[in-house]
Coordinates of C-alpha atoms in Angstrom, one line a residue:
Chain A
M1 CA 0.0 0.0 0.0
R2 CA 1.6 3.2 -1.0
L3 CA 2.2 6.0 1.5
S4 CA 0.5 9.3 1.2
T5 CA -0.3 12.3 3.1
F6 CA -3.8 13.5 3.8
R7 CA -5.5 16.2 5.7
C8 CA -8.8 17.2 7.1
E9 CA -9.7 20.8 6.4
P10 CA -12.3 23.1 7.7
L11 CA -15.0 24.3 5.4
S12 CA -14.4 27.9 4.5
N13 CA -17.5 29.1 6.2
S14 CA -19.2 32.4 6.6
Q15 CA -18.5 33.5 10.1
G16 CA -20.3 36.8 10.1
T17 CA -20.1 39.4 12.9
N18 CA -23.7 38.8 13.8
N19 CA -24.7 36.1 16.3
R20 CA -26.4 33.8 13.8
T21 CA -23.8 31.6 12.2
L22 CA -25.8 29.4 9.8
Q23 CA -22.9 27.1 9.2
E24 CA -20.6 25.6 11.8
S25 CA -17.0 24.8 11.0
A26 CA -17.6 21.4 9.4
P27 CA -14.7 19.4 8.2
V28 CA -13.9 18.6 4.5
F29 CA -12.5 15.2 4.0
T30 CA -9.7 14.9 1.6
D31 CA -9.4 12.5 -1.3
D32 CA -6.6 10.7 0.5
F33 CA -8.8 10.2 3.5
A34 CA -11.5 8.9 1.2
R35 CA -9.0 6.5 -0.4
V36 CA -7.9 5.0 2.9
F37 CA -11.5 4.8 4.1
K38 CA -12.2 2.6 1.0
T39 CA -9.1 0.5 2.0
L40 CA -10.7 0.1 5.4
L41 CA -13.9 -1.2 3.9
T42 CA -12.0 -3.5 1.6
W43 CA -10.0 -5.0 4.5
R44 CA -12.7 -5.2 7.1
R45 CA -13.3 -8.9 7.6
D46 CA -15.7 -11.0 9.7
V47 CA -13.0 -12.6 11.8
R48 CA -13.2 -16.1 13.3
R49 CA -9.6 -16.8 14.0
F50 CA -8.3 -14.8 16.9
K51 CA -5.2 -14.5 18.9
T52 CA -6.0 -14.8 22.6
D53 CA -4.0 -11.5 23.4
P54 CA -6.2 -9.2 25.5
I55 CA -7.5 -5.9 24.2
A56 CA -6.5 -3.0 26.4
H57 CA -9.6 -1.7 28.3
G58 CA -9.0 1.9 27.1
E59 CA -8.9 0.7 23.5
L60 CA -12.2 -1.2 24.0
L61 CA -13.8 1.9 25.5
N62 CA -12.5 4.1 22.7
I63 CA -14.1 1.8 20.1
L64 CA -17.4 1.7 22.1
E65 CA -17.4 5.5 22.3
Q66 CA -17.1 5.7 18.5
A67 CA -19.8 3.1 18.0
D68 CA -22.1 5.2 20.3
L69 CA -21.9 8.0 17.7
A70 CA -24.0 5.9 15.3
P71 CA -27.3 7.3 14.1
S72 CA -30.5 6.1 15.8
V73 CA -34.2 6.6 15.1
G74 CA -35.4 9.7 17.0
N75 CA -32.0 9.8 18.7
S76 CA -33.2 6.8 20.8
Q77 CA -29.8 5.1 21.1
P78 CA -31.6 1.8 21.8
W79 CA -28.4 -0.4 21.9
R80 CA -27.6 -2.2 25.1
I81 CA -24.1 -3.7 25.1
V82 CA -23.3 -6.5 27.5
R83 CA -19.6 -7.3 27.9
V84 CA -19.5 -11.0 28.7
R85 CA -16.7 -12.0 30.9
G86 CA -18.0 -14.8 33.1
S87 CA -16.7 -18.2 32.1
D88 CA -20.0 -20.0 32.8
A89 CA -21.9 -17.5 30.6
R90 CA -19.3 -17.9 27.8
R91 CA -19.5 -21.7 28.0
T92 CA -23.3 -21.6 27.7
V93 CA -23.0 -19.3 24.7
A94 CA -20.5 -21.6 23.0
E95 CA -22.8 -24.5 23.7
T96 CA -25.8 -22.8 22.1
F97 CA -23.6 -22.1 19.1
E98 CA -22.6 -25.8 18.8
N99 CA -26.2 -26.9 19.1
E100 CA -27.6 -24.4 16.5
N101 CA -24.6 -25.0 14.2
A102 CA -25.3 -28.8 14.1
K103 CA -28.9 -28.1 13.3
A104 CA -27.9 -25.7 10.6
A105 CA -25.5 -28.2 9.1
S106 CA -28.2 -30.9 8.9
A107 CA -30.1 -28.8 6.4
Y108 CA -27.5 -29.4 3.7
G109 CA -26.8 -32.4 1.5
E110 CA -23.8 -34.6 2.3
K111 CA -21.2 -32.8 0.1
R112 CA -22.3 -29.3 1.1
A113 CA -22.5 -30.3 4.8
S114 CA -18.9 -31.6 4.6
L115 CA -17.7 -28.2 3.3
Y116 CA -19.9 -26.5 5.9
Y117 CA -18.1 -28.3 8.7
T118 CA -14.7 -27.1 7.4
L119 CA -15.9 -23.5 7.9
K120 CA -15.0 -21.7 11.1
L121 CA -18.2 -19.8 12.0
A122 CA -17.3 -18.5 15.4
G123 CA -14.2 -17.7 17.5
L124 CA -15.9 -18.0 20.9
R125 CA -13.1 -20.0 22.6
E126 CA -10.3 -17.7 21.6
A127 CA -11.6 -14.2 21.3
P128 CA -10.6 -12.1 24.4
E129 CA -13.7 -9.9 24.3
H130 CA -17.3 -10.9 23.9
L131 CA -20.1 -8.4 23.4
A132 CA -23.7 -9.4 23.4
V133 CA -25.8 -6.7 21.7
F134 CA -29.4 -6.1 22.4
C135 CA -32.1 -3.5 21.6
D136 CA -34.4 -2.0 24.2
P137 CA -37.5 -1.2 22.0
N138 CA -39.3 0.3 25.0
T139 CA -36.7 3.0 25.9
H140 CA -38.3 6.4 26.5
Q141 CA -35.4 8.1 24.8
G142 CA -36.5 9.7 21.6
D143 CA -40.2 9.8 22.8
G144 CA -41.3 7.4 20.0
L145 CA -40.2 9.7 17.2
G146 CA -39.8 8.1 13.8
R147 CA -40.5 4.6 15.0
Q148 CA -44.3 4.4 15.1
T149 CA -44.8 3.3 11.5
M150 CA -41.8 0.9 11.4
P151 CA -40.9 -0.2 15.0
E152 CA -38.2 -2.4 13.5
T153 CA -36.1 0.8 13.0
M154 CA -35.1 0.4 16.7
A155 CA -33.3 -2.9 15.9
Y156 CA -32.0 -1.3 12.7
S157 CA -30.4 1.5 14.8
V158 CA -28.6 -1.1 16.8
V159 CA -27.2 -2.7 13.7
G160 CA -25.8 0.6 12.5
M161 CA -24.0 0.9 15.8
V162 CA -22.5 -2.5 15.2
Q163 CA -21.2 -1.7 11.8
T164 CA -19.7 1.5 13.2
L165 CA -18.0 -0.5 15.9
W166 CA -16.7 -3.0 13.3
L167 CA -15.0 -0.2 11.4
A168 CA -13.6 1.6 14.5
A169 CA -12.1 -1.7 15.7
R170 CA -10.6 -2.6 12.4
I171 CA -8.8 0.8 12.3
K172 CA -7.1 -0.3 15.5
G173 CA -6.2 -3.7 14.0
I174 CA -8.9 -5.4 16.0
G175 CA -11.1 -8.0 14.3
V176 CA -14.8 -8.4 14.9
G177 CA -16.8 -11.6 14.2
W178 CA -20.6 -11.4 14.3
V179 CA -22.0 -14.8 15.5
S180 CA -25.5 -15.2 14.3
I181 CA -26.0 -19.0 14.8
L182 CA -27.3 -18.6 18.4
D183 CA -30.7 -19.2 20.0
P184 CA -31.8 -15.8 21.4
A185 CA -33.8 -17.4 24.2
A186 CA -30.7 -19.3 25.4
I187 CA -28.6 -16.1 25.3
H188 CA -31.2 -14.2 27.3
K189 CA -31.2 -17.0 29.9
A190 CA -27.4 -17.4 30.0
L191 CA -26.9 -13.7 30.5
N192 CA -30.0 -12.9 32.6
I193 CA -31.3 -10.3 30.3
P194 CA -34.6 -8.4 30.7
D195 CA -37.4 -10.2 28.6
T196 CA -38.2 -6.9 26.9
W197 CA -34.8 -6.6 25.3
Q198 CA -34.3 -8.0 21.8
F199 CA -31.2 -10.0 21.0
I200 CA -29.5 -8.6 17.9
G201 CA -26.1 -10.3 17.7
Y202 CA -23.1 -11.6 19.5
L203 CA -19.7 -10.1 18.7
C204 CA -16.3 -11.6 19.2
L205 CA -13.4 -9.1 19.3
G206 CA -9.7 -9.7 19.2
Y207 CA -6.5 -9.4 17.2
P208 CA -6.8 -11.6 14.1
E209 CA -4.5 -14.5 13.6
E210 CA -4.5 -13.9 9.8
E211 CA -5.2 -11.0 7.5
H212 CA -7.0 -11.5 4.2
I213 CA -8.5 -9.2 1.7
E214 CA -11.0 -11.9 0.6
P215 CA -13.8 -13.1 2.9
E216 CA -13.2 -16.5 4.3
L217 CA -16.4 -17.8 2.7
Q218 CA -15.0 -16.9 -0.7
R219 CA -11.6 -18.4 0.0
A220 CA -13.2 -21.6 1.2
G221 CA -15.3 -21.9 -1.9
W222 CA -18.7 -21.4 -0.1
Q223 CA -19.8 -18.0 -1.5
G224 CA -18.0 -15.2 -3.3
R225 CA -19.1 -11.7 -3.8
T226 CA -21.3 -11.0 -6.9
P227 CA -21.5 -7.9 -9.1
M228 CA -23.2 -4.9 -7.6
S229 CA -25.1 -4.2 -10.7
D230 CA -27.4 -7.2 -9.8
R231 CA -28.5 -5.3 -6.8
L232 CA -29.3 -1.9 -8.4
F233 CA -32.7 -1.0 -9.8
E234 CA -34.4 2.1 -11.1
R235 CA -37.9 3.3 -11.0
Chain B
M1 CA -9.9 21.5 12.6
R2 CA -6.1 21.4 12.6
L3 CA -4.2 20.1 9.6
S4 CA -2.2 17.0 9.8
T5 CA -0.5 14.4 7.7
F6 CA -1.4 10.8 7.9
R7 CA -0.4 7.6 6.2
C8 CA -1.6 4.1 5.7
E9 CA 1.2 1.6 6.0
P10 CA 1.5 -2.1 5.1
L11 CA 1.9 -4.6 7.9
S12 CA 5.5 -5.8 8.1
N13 CA 4.5 -9.3 7.3
S14 CA 6.3 -12.6 7.0
Q15 CA 6.6 -13.3 3.3
G16 CA 8.5 -16.6 3.4
T17 CA 10.0 -18.2 0.3
N18 CA 7.5 -21.0 0.5
N19 CA 4.1 -20.8 -1.2
R20 CA 2.1 -20.5 1.9
T21 CA 2.0 -16.9 2.9
L22 CA -0.2 -16.9 6.0
Q23 CA -0.5 -13.2 6.1
E24 CA -1.4 -11.0 3.2
S25 CA -0.2 -7.4 3.0
A26 CA -2.8 -5.9 5.2
P27 CA -2.9 -2.1 5.9
V28 CA -2.1 -0.6 9.2
F29 CA -4.2 2.5 9.9
T30 CA -2.4 5.4 11.5
D31 CA -3.5 7.4 14.5
D32 CA -4.1 10.4 12.2
F33 CA -6.5 8.3 10.1
A34 CA -8.2 7.1 13.3
R35 CA -8.6 10.7 14.5
V36 CA -10.2 11.9 11.3
F37 CA -12.5 8.8 11.2
K38 CA -13.8 9.8 14.6
T39 CA -14.3 13.3 13.2
L40 CA -16.4 11.7 10.4
L41 CA -18.6 9.9 13.0
T42 CA -19.0 13.1 14.9
W43 CA -20.1 15.1 11.9
R44 CA -22.2 12.5 10.2
R45 CA -25.8 13.8 10.5
D46 CA -29.2 12.6 9.5
V47 CA -29.8 15.3 7.0
R48 CA -33.3 16.8 6.2
R49 CA -32.4 20.1 4.7
F50 CA -30.9 19.6 1.2
K51 CA -29.8 21.8 -1.6
T52 CA -31.3 20.7 -4.9
D53 CA -27.9 20.5 -6.6
P54 CA -27.5 17.2 -8.4
I55 CA -25.1 14.5 -7.3
A56 CA -22.8 13.5 -10.2
H57 CA -23.6 10.0 -11.3
G58 CA -20.0 8.8 -10.9
E59 CA -20.0 10.1 -7.3
L60 CA -23.2 8.2 -6.5
L61 CA -21.9 5.0 -8.0
N62 CA -18.6 5.4 -6.1
I63 CA -20.6 5.7 -2.9
L64 CA -22.8 2.6 -3.8
E65 CA -19.7 0.6 -4.6
Q66 CA -18.3 1.3 -1.1
A67 CA -21.6 0.5 0.5
D68 CA -21.5 -2.8 -1.3
L69 CA -18.4 -3.8 0.6
A70 CA -20.5 -4.0 3.8
P71 CA -20.6 -7.4 5.7
S72 CA -23.5 -9.7 5.1
V73 CA -24.6 -12.9 6.7
G74 CA -23.2 -15.9 4.7
N75 CA -21.9 -13.3 2.1
S76 CA -25.5 -13.1 0.9
Q77 CA -25.4 -9.4 0.0
P78 CA -29.2 -9.3 0.3
W79 CA -29.6 -5.5 -0.3
R80 CA -31.7 -4.4 -3.2
I81 CA -31.3 -0.7 -3.9
V82 CA -33.9 1.1 -6.0
R83 CA -33.0 4.5 -7.3
V84 CA -36.3 6.4 -7.4
R85 CA -36.4 9.0 -10.2
G86 CA -39.9 9.0 -11.5
S87 CA -41.9 12.0 -10.4
D88 CA -45.1 10.0 -9.9
A89 CA -43.3 7.5 -7.7
R90 CA -41.7 10.4 -5.7
R91 CA -45.0 12.1 -5.2
T92 CA -46.6 8.9 -3.9
V93 CA -43.7 8.4 -1.4
A94 CA -44.0 12.0 -0.2
E95 CA -47.8 11.5 0.3
T96 CA -47.3 8.3 2.4
F97 CA -44.8 10.3 4.5
E98 CA -47.3 13.1 5.0
N99 CA -50.1 10.6 6.0
E100 CA -47.9 8.6 8.4
N101 CA -46.4 11.7 9.9
A102 CA -49.8 13.1 10.7
K103 CA -50.8 9.8 12.3
A104 CA -47.5 9.8 14.3
A105 CA -48.1 13.4 15.5
S106 CA -51.5 12.6 16.8
A107 CA -50.0 10.3 19.3
Y108 CA -48.5 13.2 21.2
G109 CA -50.1 15.7 23.6
E110 CA -50.8 19.2 22.4
K111 CA -47.5 20.8 23.5
R112 CA -45.3 18.0 22.3
A113 CA -47.2 17.8 19.0
S114 CA -46.6 21.5 18.4
L115 CA -42.8 20.8 18.8
Y116 CA -43.2 17.7 16.6
Y117 CA -44.6 19.7 13.8
T118 CA -41.7 22.1 13.9
L119 CA -39.3 19.3 13.2
K120 CA -38.3 18.6 9.6
L121 CA -38.4 14.8 9.4
A122 CA -37.9 14.3 5.7
G123 CA -36.3 16.1 2.8
L124 CA -38.2 14.3 0.0
R125 CA -39.1 17.4 -2.0
E126 CA -35.6 18.8 -2.2
A127 CA -33.1 15.9 -2.1
P128 CA -31.8 15.2 -5.7
E129 CA -31.4 11.4 -5.1
H130 CA -33.8 9.0 -3.5
L131 CA -32.8 5.4 -2.7
A132 CA -35.4 2.9 -1.6
V133 CA -33.7 0.1 0.2
F134 CA -35.0 -3.5 0.4
C135 CA -33.9 -6.9 1.6
D136 CA -34.4 -10.0 -0.5
P137 CA -34.6 -12.7 2.2
N138 CA -35.0 -15.5 -0.3
T139 CA -31.8 -14.9 -2.3
H140 CA -29.9 -18.1 -3.0
Q141 CA -26.6 -16.2 -2.5
G142 CA -24.9 -17.5 0.7
D143 CA -26.9 -20.8 0.5
G144 CA -28.6 -20.1 3.8
L145 CA -25.4 -20.0 5.8
G146 CA -25.6 -18.2 9.1
R147 CA -29.3 -17.2 8.8
Q148 CA -31.2 -20.3 9.8
T149 CA -31.4 -19.6 13.5
M150 CA -32.0 -15.8 13.1
P151 CA -33.5 -15.0 9.7
E152 CA -33.6 -11.4 10.7
T153 CA -29.8 -11.2 10.1
M154 CA -30.7 -10.7 6.4
A155 CA -32.4 -7.4 7.1
Y156 CA -29.6 -6.6 9.5
S157 CA -27.0 -7.0 6.7
V158 CA -28.9 -4.5 4.7
V159 CA -28.7 -2.0 7.6
G160 CA -25.0 -2.4 7.8
M161 CA -24.8 -1.5 4.1
V162 CA -26.8 1.6 4.8
Q163 CA -24.5 2.8 7.6
T164 CA -21.5 2.2 5.3
L165 CA -23.2 4.2 2.5
W166 CA -23.9 7.0 5.1
L167 CA -20.3 7.4 6.0
A168 CA -19.0 7.1 2.4
A169 CA -21.4 9.8 1.4
R170 CA -20.5 12.1 4.2
I171 CA -16.8 11.9 3.3
K172 CA -17.8 13.4 -0.1
G173 CA -19.8 16.1 1.6
I174 CA -23.1 14.4 0.7
G175 CA -25.8 14.2 3.4
V176 CA -28.1 11.2 3.9
G177 CA -31.5 11.3 5.6
W178 CA -33.2 8.0 6.5
V179 CA -36.9 8.4 6.2
S180 CA -38.7 5.8 8.5
I181 CA -42.1 7.3 8.7
L182 CA -43.4 5.4 5.6
D183 CA -46.0 2.7 5.1
P184 CA -44.0 -0.3 3.6
A185 CA -47.1 -1.5 1.7
A186 CA -47.5 1.9 0.0
I187 CA -43.8 2.0 -0.9
H188 CA -44.1 -1.5 -2.5
K189 CA -47.1 -0.4 -4.5
A190 CA -45.7 3.0 -5.6
L191 CA -42.4 1.4 -6.8
N192 CA -43.8 -1.9 -8.1
I193 CA -41.6 -4.1 -5.9
P194 CA -41.7 -7.9 -5.6
D195 CA -43.9 -9.0 -2.7
T196 CA -41.1 -11.1 -1.3
W197 CA -38.8 -8.2 -0.7
Q198 CA -38.7 -6.5 2.7
F199 CA -38.7 -2.7 2.8
I200 CA -35.9 -1.5 5.1
G201 CA -35.7 2.2 4.6
Y202 CA -35.9 5.2 2.3
L203 CA -32.8 7.4 1.9
C204 CA -32.6 10.9 0.7
L205 CA -29.2 12.0 -0.6
G206 CA -28.0 15.5 -1.4
Y207 CA -25.7 18.3 -0.4
P208 CA -26.7 19.7 3.0
E209 CA -28.0 23.2 3.3
E210 CA -26.4 23.5 6.7
E211 CA -23.7 21.7 8.7
H212 CA -24.0 21.0 12.4
I213 CA -22.1 18.9 14.8
E214 CA -25.2 18.4 16.9
P215 CA -28.2 16.3 15.8
E216 CA -31.2 18.4 14.7
L217 CA -33.4 16.7 17.3
Q218 CA -30.9 17.9 20.0
R219 CA -30.8 21.4 18.7
A220 CA -34.6 21.5 18.5
G221 CA -35.0 20.4 22.1
W222 CA -36.7 17.0 21.3
Q223 CA -34.0 14.5 22.3
G224 CA -30.3 14.9 23.1
R225 CA -27.7 12.2 23.3
T226 CA -27.3 10.6 26.7
P227 CA -24.2 9.1 28.5
M228 CA -22.9 5.9 27.0
S229 CA -22.4 4.4 30.4
D230 CA -26.2 3.9 30.6
R231 CA -25.9 1.5 27.7
L232 CA -23.0 -0.7 28.9
F233 CA -23.5 -3.8 31.1
E234 CA -21.3 -6.6 32.3
R235 CA -22.0 -10.3 33.0

């Protein structure tokens, strides 16, 4: 990757002598920043193979603070993040993964199931940090704004937070793996979570054992990316 | 915002003389890049006040290509993005917003409803680009991997794509507004969308009329951000 310099410049804004400044001093992002941001997107991976090295607590908090800047419907900030440290809780989570993964594998024919079993779909035993992510759909924050017609936008807000966390972590060399093969009821029970919260996903965080520009599912011959043009339409 | 230089450096990796290189040449992101990324998160806004200036087609495609690098369950890439250009379609979307917004306002008491009506919750009449975003939960891509236990992870993948689009647009000075006060059935009908697709959200894109570091809902006195510590738990 070639070296380059890049800067972040203030907008040349109209700071009049009156008290009403219509425009705050917003940043302009340079082409170099844009280029490295694209590199970040290209090298973000769903990581399953972690070193066991710990993540410094300050580093974790810094990532969480950035994730917390994600957009949310009505500014409701409905994410609830549970840092899972207890070994009993972690063991139960790993067990629900094993159970659900065996069920999932059984849906495939023999040949595809063999390939399925070669895939590493979680890194629960190695990842130093586990974050169970929930949505509190009943939070008073936001006073219901924007979510009456489509209440699922609360869960969607939580997902936007996760994607923000993912990128902030990757910048610091920390991999994130979203484990989705989990029974939400079992997770609620294992972590003693209020019934009203909705389980969104379980994140493993840690330093990756390997770095790849291609998704593991592509390298393993399960599923590669396809052309974007197939996903664009016009009306 | 002060100027600075920053670089993106390759990992010093172990490129042995054998054919198995365990580590590809992954980038290391500098502290300066991390700092400007945080600036990006801080200044991303849900924009409702747009200039009518058009977005160059190449710029729009560039943003969509970056969004398409988002993670997806089983590499299913289930997002379906409909660029809405037709004036009849746009008018119908604006009408469903007005209808649903009036219903939503009626849920509040008199004082709060007055404040509600001062908020600008969509920019449908001014924004030069409209993207209706759907999920195709039945896509064969990914062969069902990772989504059997929690099928909602398909919709969640689409939301991660939207958040990626949001950031990529903001880097280019383009604002995004997610309109969630819409009847999905009306959107399906207005845009002639397959019944099996799931409506996720409607995005307005355009150059912002104003730049603010604080969310509009905070400035308007509806809902500010709250401390992150309220959303963190440990087990």
